[in-house]
Coordinates of C-alpha atoms and ligand atoms in Angstrom, one line a residue:
X91 CA 18.4 23.7 -7.6
X92 CA 18.7 21.7 -4.2
X93 CA 17.2 18.9 -5.1
X94 CA 16.4 16.4 -8.5
X95 CA 13.9 17.8 -11.1
X96 CA 12.1 14.1 -10.9
X97 CA 11.4 14.7 -7.0
X98 CA 8.7 17.2 -8.5
X99 CA 7.0 14.4 -10.7
X100 CA 5.7 12.9 -7.2
X101 CA 2.9 13.8 -5.4
X102 CA 2.1 13.4 -1.7
X103 CA 0.3 10.6 -1.3
X104 CA -3.2 11.8 -0.4
X105 CA -4.5 8.7 1.8
X106 CA -1.1 9.4 3.8
X107 CA -2.3 13.6 4.6
X108 CA -5.7 12.2 5.8
X109 CA -3.9 9.7 8.0
X110 CA -1.6 12.4 9.5
X111 CA -4.4 14.9 10.2
X112 CA -6.3 12.3 11.9
X113 CA -3.5 11.4 14.1
X114 CA -3.5 15.0 15.0
X115 CA -7.2 14.5 16.0
X116 CA -6.2 11.6 18.2
X117 CA -3.3 13.7 19.8
X118 CA -5.9 16.0 20.8
X119 CA -7.8 13.4 22.5
X120 CA -10.5 13.0 20.2
X121 CA -11.9 9.2 18.8
X122 CA -11.2 8.7 15.3
X123 CA -12.2 5.5 13.3
X124 CA -10.2 4.7 10.3
X125 CA -11.8 3.2 7.3
X126 CA -9.0 5.3 5.5
X127 CA -6.0 2.6 5.7
X128 CA -5.0 -0.1 3.2
X129 CA -3.9 -2.4 5.8
X130 CA -5.2 -5.7 7.3
X131 CA -5.7 -4.3 10.5
X132 CA -5.1 -8.2 11.9
X133 CA -1.7 -9.4 13.7
X134 CA 0.2 -11.5 11.4
X135 CA -0.5 -15.0 12.1
X136 CA 1.2 -16.2 15.1
X137 CA 2.9 -19.5 12.8
X138 CA 4.6 -16.9 10.1
X139 CA 5.9 -14.8 14.1
X140 CA 7.2 -18.0 15.2
X141 CA 9.1 -19.0 12.0
X142 CA 10.8 -15.3 11.9
X143 CA 11.7 -16.3 15.2
X144 CA 13.1 -19.3 14.5
X145 CA 14.9 -18.4 11.7
X146 CA 16.5 -14.9 13.5
X147 CA 17.9 -17.3 17.0
X148 CA 18.9 -19.5 14.0
X149 CA 21.3 -16.8 12.8
X150 CA 19.8 -16.6 9.5
X151 CA 20.8 -12.6 9.6
X152 CA 22.5 -12.0 6.6
X153 CA 22.1 -11.2 3.3
X154 CA 20.6 -13.5 0.9
X155 CA 20.7 -14.3 -3.2
X156 CA 19.8 -11.0 -4.5
X157 CA 16.9 -12.6 -6.6
X158 CA 15.8 -14.5 -2.9
X159 CA 16.4 -17.4 -1.5
X160 CA 15.8 -20.7 -3.7
X161 CA 12.9 -22.4 -0.9
X162 CA 11.0 -19.4 -1.3
X163 CA 11.5 -18.7 -5.1
X164 CA 10.2 -22.4 -5.5
X165 CA 7.5 -22.5 -3.3
X166 CA 6.0 -19.3 -4.7
X167 CA 6.6 -21.4 -8.3
X168 CA 4.6 -24.2 -7.4
X169 CA 2.0 -22.2 -5.7
X170 CA 0.9 -21.3 -9.4
X171 CA 1.1 -24.7 -10.4
X172 CA -1.3 -25.8 -7.9
X173 CA -3.8 -22.9 -7.9
X174 CA -3.7 -21.9 -11.6
X175 CA -2.0 -24.5 -13.4
X176 CA 0.2 -22.1 -14.5
X177 CA 4.4 -23.5 -14.9
X178 CA 6.6 -21.0 -13.1
X179 CA 10.0 -21.8 -12.7
X180 CA 11.7 -20.5 -9.5
X181 CA 14.6 -18.5 -12.2
X182 CA 11.7 -16.4 -13.3
X183 CA 10.8 -15.2 -9.5
X184 CA 12.5 -12.3 -7.7
X185 CA 12.0 -11.7 -4.2
X186 CA 11.4 -7.6 -3.5
X187 CA 11.1 -5.7 -0.4
X188 CA 7.4 -5.5 -1.0
X189 CA 5.3 -5.2 -4.1
X190 CA 5.9 -1.6 -4.1
X191 CA 9.8 -2.3 -4.6
X192 CA 8.9 -4.6 -7.3
X193 CA 7.2 -1.8 -9.0
X194 CA 9.8 0.1 -8.9
X195 CA 12.6 -2.2 -10.4
X196 CA 10.2 -3.1 -13.4
X197 CA 9.7 0.7 -13.9
X198 CA 13.4 1.6 -13.8
X199 CA 14.0 -1.5 -16.3
X200 CA 11.4 -0.8 -18.7
X201 CA 10.6 3.2 -19.0
X202 CA 12.3 5.5 -21.0
X203 CA 12.2 8.9 -21.5
X204 CA 9.0 10.0 -23.1
X205 CA 8.0 6.4 -23.2
X206 CA 4.4 5.7 -22.7
X207 CA 2.4 3.8 -19.9
X208 CA -1.0 3.1 -19.9
X209 CA -3.0 3.4 -16.3
X210 CA -6.7 2.9 -16.0
X211 CA -8.7 5.9 -13.7
X212 CA -9.0 5.1 -11.0
X213 CA -5.8 3.7 -10.0
X214 CA -3.5 3.4 -7.3
X215 CA -1.8 6.7 -6.4
X216 CA 2.0 5.5 -7.3
X217 CA 1.5 4.2 -10.3
X218 CA 1.4 7.6 -12.3
X219 CA 3.8 9.0 -10.1
X220 CA 6.2 6.6 -10.3
X221 CA 6.4 6.4 -14.3
X222 CA 6.5 10.3 -14.2
X223 CA 9.7 9.8 -12.0
X224 CA 11.4 7.8 -14.9
X225 CA 10.6 10.3 -17.1
X226 CA 7.7 8.2 -18.9
X227 CA 4.5 9.3 -20.1
X228 CA 1.0 8.8 -18.5
X229 CA -2.1 7.5 -20.4
X230 CA -5.0 6.4 -19.1
X231 CA -8.0 4.7 -19.6
X232 CA -11.4 4.6 -17.6
X233 CA -12.7 2.3 -15.6
X234 CA -16.3 2.3 -16.4
X235 CA -18.4 3.0 -13.3
X236 CA -21.5 1.9 -14.8
X237 CA -20.2 -1.6 -15.3
X238 CA -18.9 -2.2 -12.0
X239 CA -15.7 -0.5 -12.7
X240 CA -14.5 -3.0 -15.8
X241 CA -12.2 -2.0 -18.0
X242 CA -12.9 -0.2 -21.1
X243 CA -11.3 -2.1 -23.8
X244 CA -12.0 0.1 -26.5
X245 CA -10.7 2.9 -25.2
X246 CA -7.6 0.4 -24.2
X247 CA -7.5 -0.2 -27.7
X248 CA -7.2 3.7 -28.7
X249 CA -4.8 4.9 -26.1
X250 CA -2.3 2.2 -27.3
X251 CA 0.5 3.6 -29.6
X252 CA 3.9 2.7 -30.9
X253 CA 5.0 4.3 -28.2
X254 CA 3.8 2.5 -25.6
X255 CA 6.2 0.4 -23.6
X256 CA 3.4 -1.0 -20.9
X257 CA 0.3 -1.5 -20.0
X258 CA -0.4 -1.2 -16.2
X259 CA -3.0 -3.4 -14.4
X260 CA -4.2 -4.0 -11.1
X261 CA -6.0 -6.7 -10.4
X262 CA -8.0 -6.7 -7.7
X263 CA -8.0 -3.3 -7.9
X264 CA -7.0 -0.3 -5.2
X265 CA -9.8 1.1 -4.6
X266 CA -12.9 -0.2 -6.7
X267 CA -12.3 -4.1 -5.5
X268 CA -13.2 -5.3 -8.7
X269 CA -11.1 -7.6 -10.7
X270 CA -10.5 -8.5 -14.2
X271 CA -11.7 -11.9 -16.1
X272 CA -9.5 -14.5 -18.1
X273 CA -10.8 -12.8 -21.0
X274 CA -9.8 -8.9 -20.4
X275 CA -6.8 -10.2 -19.7
X276 CA -6.6 -11.7 -22.7
X277 CA -8.1 -8.9 -24.7
X278 CA -5.4 -6.6 -23.3
X279 CA -3.1 -9.4 -24.0
X280 CA -4.0 -8.8 -27.6
X281 CA -3.3 -5.4 -27.5
X282 CA 0.0 -5.5 -26.1
X283 CA 1.1 -7.9 -28.4
X284 CA 0.5 -5.7 -31.3
X285 CA 2.9 -3.3 -30.2
X286 CA 5.2 -5.6 -28.6
X287 CA 4.5 -3.8 -24.9
X288 CA 4.7 -5.1 -21.7
X289 CA 1.4 -5.7 -19.8
X290 CA 2.4 -5.7 -16.0
X291 CA -0.4 -6.8 -13.2
X292 CA -0.5 -5.9 -9.9
X293 CA -1.7 -8.6 -8.2
X294 CA -1.2 -8.1 -4.6
X295 CA -4.9 -8.6 -3.8
X296 CA -5.2 -11.6 -5.7
X297 CA -5.8 -14.1 -2.8
X298 CA -8.2 -11.5 -0.8
X299 CA -11.4 -12.5 -2.8
X300 CA -14.8 -13.8 -1.7
X301 CA -16.6 -15.2 -4.5
X302 CA -13.1 -17.5 -5.2
X303 CA -9.7 -18.7 -4.0
X304 CA -7.8 -16.7 -6.3
X305 CA -8.5 -13.9 -9.3
X306 CA -7.4 -14.8 -12.3
X307 CA -4.0 -14.0 -13.2
X308 CA -2.2 -12.6 -16.3
X309 CA 0.3 -15.7 -16.2
X310 CA -2.5 -17.6 -17.6
X311 CA -2.0 -15.9 -20.7
X312 CA 0.9 -17.1 -21.3
X313 CA 2.0 -13.7 -22.9
X314 CA 5.7 -13.8 -23.0
X315 CA 6.2 -9.7 -21.6
X316 CA 3.8 -10.3 -19.2
X317 CA 5.1 -9.2 -15.3
X318 CA 3.2 -10.5 -12.4
X319 CA 3.4 -8.2 -9.1
X320 CA 2.2 -9.7 -5.5
X321 CA 3.5 -9.9 -2.3
X322 CA 2.8 -11.0 1.6
X323 CA 1.4 -7.8 2.9
X324 CA -2.5 -8.3 2.2
X325 CA -3.2 -11.9 1.9
X326 CA -1.2 -13.0 5.0
X327 CA -1.2 -9.1 7.2
X328 CA 2.5 -8.8 6.8
X329 CA 2.2 -5.1 5.6
X330 CA 5.3 -4.1 7.8
X331 CA 7.3 -7.3 6.7
X332 CA 7.9 -5.4 3.4
X333 CA 8.0 -8.2 1.3
X334 CA 6.8 -9.3 -2.3
X335 CA 7.7 -10.7 -5.4
X336 CA 8.2 -10.4 -9.6
X337 CA 7.1 -13.3 -11.8
X338 CA 8.6 -11.9 -15.1
X339 CA 10.6 -13.5 -18.5
X340 CA 14.0 -14.3 -17.6
X341 CA 16.1 -11.4 -19.8
X342 CA 13.8 -9.0 -17.6
X343 CA 14.4 -10.7 -14.4
X344 CA 18.5 -10.3 -15.1
X345 CA 17.8 -7.0 -15.3
X346 CA 15.9 -7.0 -11.7
X347 CA 18.3 -8.3 -10.3
X348 CA 20.7 -6.2 -11.5
X349 CA 18.9 -3.4 -9.9
X350 CA 18.4 -5.2 -6.8
X351 CA 22.1 -6.4 -6.3
X352 CA 22.9 -2.6 -6.8
X353 CA 20.2 -0.8 -4.9
X354 CA 19.1 -3.2 -1.9
X355 CA 21.4 -6.7 -2.0
X356 CA 18.5 -8.5 -1.1
X357 CA 14.8 -8.6 0.5
X358 CA 15.0 -9.5 4.6
X359 CA 16.1 -12.8 5.2
X360 CA 14.2 -13.7 8.1
X361 CA 11.2 -12.2 6.1
X362 CA 11.9 -14.7 3.5
X363 CA 11.6 -17.6 6.0
X364 CA 8.6 -16.9 7.5
X365 CA 7.0 -16.5 4.1
X366 CA 8.0 -19.8 3.2
X367 CA 5.8 -20.6 6.2
X368 CA 2.9 -18.0 5.3
X369 CA 2.4 -19.4 1.3
X370 CA 1.2 -22.7 3.1
X371 CA -1.5 -21.8 5.8
X372 CA -4.9 -22.2 5.5
X373 CA -6.9 -21.6 8.5
X374 CA -5.8 -18.9 9.4
X375 CA -6.0 -17.2 5.8
X376 CA -9.7 -18.6 5.6
X377 CA -10.7 -16.7 8.7
X378 CA -9.5 -13.6 8.2
X379 CA -11.5 -13.8 5.0
X380 CA -14.4 -14.9 6.4
X381 CA -14.4 -11.7 8.6
X382 CA -13.6 -9.7 5.9
X383 CA -16.6 -11.0 3.9
X384 CA -18.5 -10.1 6.8
X385 CA -17.6 -6.2 7.0
X386 CA -17.7 -6.3 3.0
X387 CA -21.5 -7.1 3.3
X388 CA -22.0 -4.8 6.3
X389 CA -20.6 -1.9 4.8
X390 CA -22.3 -2.4 1.5
X391 CA -25.9 -3.0 3.2
X392 CA -25.1 0.9 5.3
X393 CA -23.8 2.6 1.5
X394 CA -26.2 1.5 0.0
X395 CA -28.6 3.3 2.5
X396 CA -26.8 6.5 2.8
X397 CA -28.6 9.2 1.1
X398 CA -26.8 10.7 -2.2
X399 CA -24.3 8.0 -2.5
X400 CA -24.1 5.2 -5.0
X401 CA -22.3 2.2 -4.4
X402 CA -20.2 -0.2 -6.8
X403 CA -20.0 -3.9 -6.0
X404 CA -16.5 -5.0 -4.9
X405 CA -16.0 -8.8 -4.8
X406 CA -12.0 -8.4 -4.1
X407 CA -9.6 -6.6 -1.8
X408 CA -11.3 -4.5 1.1
X409 CA -12.4 -1.6 -0.3
X410 CA -15.5 0.1 -1.7
X411 CA -15.8 3.2 -4.4
X412 CA -18.9 4.5 -3.9
X413 CA -19.9 7.9 -5.8
X414 CA -21.8 10.6 -4.5
X415 CA -23.7 13.5 -5.4
X416 CA -22.9 16.4 -3.3
X417 CA -21.3 19.2 -4.5
X418 CA -18.2 19.0 -2.3
X419 CA -14.9 17.8 -3.5
X420 CA -13.7 14.8 -2.4
X421 CA -11.5 16.3 -0.6
X422 CA -13.6 18.6 1.1
X423 CA -16.0 16.2 1.9
X424 CA -13.4 13.5 3.2
X425 CA -12.4 16.8 5.2
X426 CA -15.7 17.7 6.6
X427 CA -16.4 14.0 7.6
X428 CA -13.0 13.8 9.5
X429 CA -13.9 17.0 11.5
X430 CA -17.8 15.9 11.8
X431 CA -17.8 12.2 12.3
X432 CA -14.6 11.5 13.0
X433 CA -14.5 8.3 10.1
X434 CA -10.7 9.0 8.3
X435 CA -12.0 8.4 4.6
X436 CA -9.7 8.7 1.5
X437 CA -10.8 11.2 -1.1
X438 CA -11.1 9.7 -4.7
X439 CA -9.2 12.1 -6.3
X440 CA -5.8 11.0 -5.6
X441 CA -6.7 7.8 -7.5
X442 CA -7.5 9.9 -10.9
X443 CA -9.8 12.5 -12.7
X444 CA -12.0 9.8 -12.7
X445 CA -11.9 9.1 -8.8
X446 CA -13.5 12.8 -7.8
X447 CA -16.7 12.8 -6.5
X448 CA -15.8 9.6 -5.2
X449 CA -14.4 8.2 -1.7
X450 CA -12.7 5.5 -0.8
X451 CA -13.7 3.0 2.4
X452 CA -11.6 0.6 3.9
X453 CA -13.5 -2.3 5.8
X454 CA -10.2 -3.2 7.2
X455 CA -11.4 -2.9 10.6
X456 CA -14.1 -4.2 12.8
X457 CA -17.5 -5.0 12.1
X458 CA -18.2 -2.7 15.4
X459 CA -16.1 0.3 14.5
X460 CA -17.8 0.1 10.8
X461 CA -21.5 0.1 12.2
X462 CA -20.4 3.0 14.2
X463 CA -18.5 4.7 11.7
X464 CA -21.4 4.4 9.2
X465 CA -23.7 6.0 11.9
X466 CA -21.8 9.3 12.1
X467 CA -21.5 9.5 9.0
X468 CA -25.4 8.9 7.9
X469 CA -25.8 11.7 10.7
X470 CA -23.0 14.0 9.3
X471 CA -24.4 13.6 5.7
X472 CA -28.1 14.6 7.0
X473 CA -26.7 18.0 7.8
X474 CA -25.3 18.2 4.2
Ligands
PLP217 N1 -0.2 -2.1 -5.0 C1 -1.4 -1.9 -4.9 C2 -2.5 -1.9 -5.8 C3 -1.5 -1.6 -3.3 O1 -2.9 -1.3 -3.2 C4 -0.5 -1.4 -2.4 C5 -0.6 -0.7 -1.2 O2 -1.6 -0.5 -0.5 C6 1.0 -1.6 -2.5 C7 0.9 -2.1 -4.2 C8 1.7 -1.3 -1.9 O3 2.2 -3.1 -1.4 P1 3.6 -3.6 -0.7 O4 2.9 -2.8 0.7 O5 4.1 -4.9 -0.7 O6 4.4 -2.2 -1.1

């Protein structure tokens, strides 16, 4: 066999498939509006770019400590205190090449063959693939659509067993745009405690919330086996910089550092320098958030009037995850809308079984484009 059996556990990332179809249409000269992409359309704020250039010119072009430069780890720890009054030691922070890499490290460190990891349904598609890649078994717990996609705590309780090594949460959530309250996070921890399981919360959208400065963090529960992932991609429009971080207790951190040393050596040196500036931005971040908020209101007002669609109310990130009543799979409907309306959307099925008959709309696009896209979708829907 030419490739490892591990690889068969990974499925193609559906959003990328739609994106490549859309690109193909664009190459043929057709104009497509992208509401499938999960990244900010804003450029990285200028002070961050300037700091990176300064670092490059100043010779900051070498490997760093595997765990990440102390100045950035200190800054991250300080921000947890400033925003949440949670004490984090810089020694409990590891800088990674994006949250994706952090996730990979944690799963590599925790998942054994046949150990169980609980995720939500719907959830960010990469979770289940990565868990299976490491030989783990995936168990799913519903997000209750009728309750604005809140976590079904009773079902979680039933899904956890002595074989559970990890409960993996994502708050705020991609694709639903909803987030867990402090109370819900505590309830999850209480369940995990009984089985001595880790709880990991991917908080990559923590700052992109519209009714407060940031969302509650799993770190606020004080749970010993808590792991938080966060990063710079979303809030600071830095997806291409590939920078994120892990916050967890020292023993797991030392294992993560060992993985970093062996697999990647370190995260990018000049990106780490620039990230210190990013963490201290105020105006630029607020301006991006205000714009996202206006887009959110706009897309919601259009979705509410779209025949056959029923939308949830997102309070964070830049996604809406409406369900629809047409007898078409989410893949088929996304393909239809791409061809007919020239709007790219992400089929909900890629996020789990409960994601079927849903589409993910990303409003990381201009208000003008959202207006046009929603008008074209409305016309295409009329013809169904
Ligand atoms: N986690 C979630 C929930 C995401 O939506 C994404 C990107 O869309 C990532 C992680 C990847 O983050 P990064 O760019 O930091 O690797």
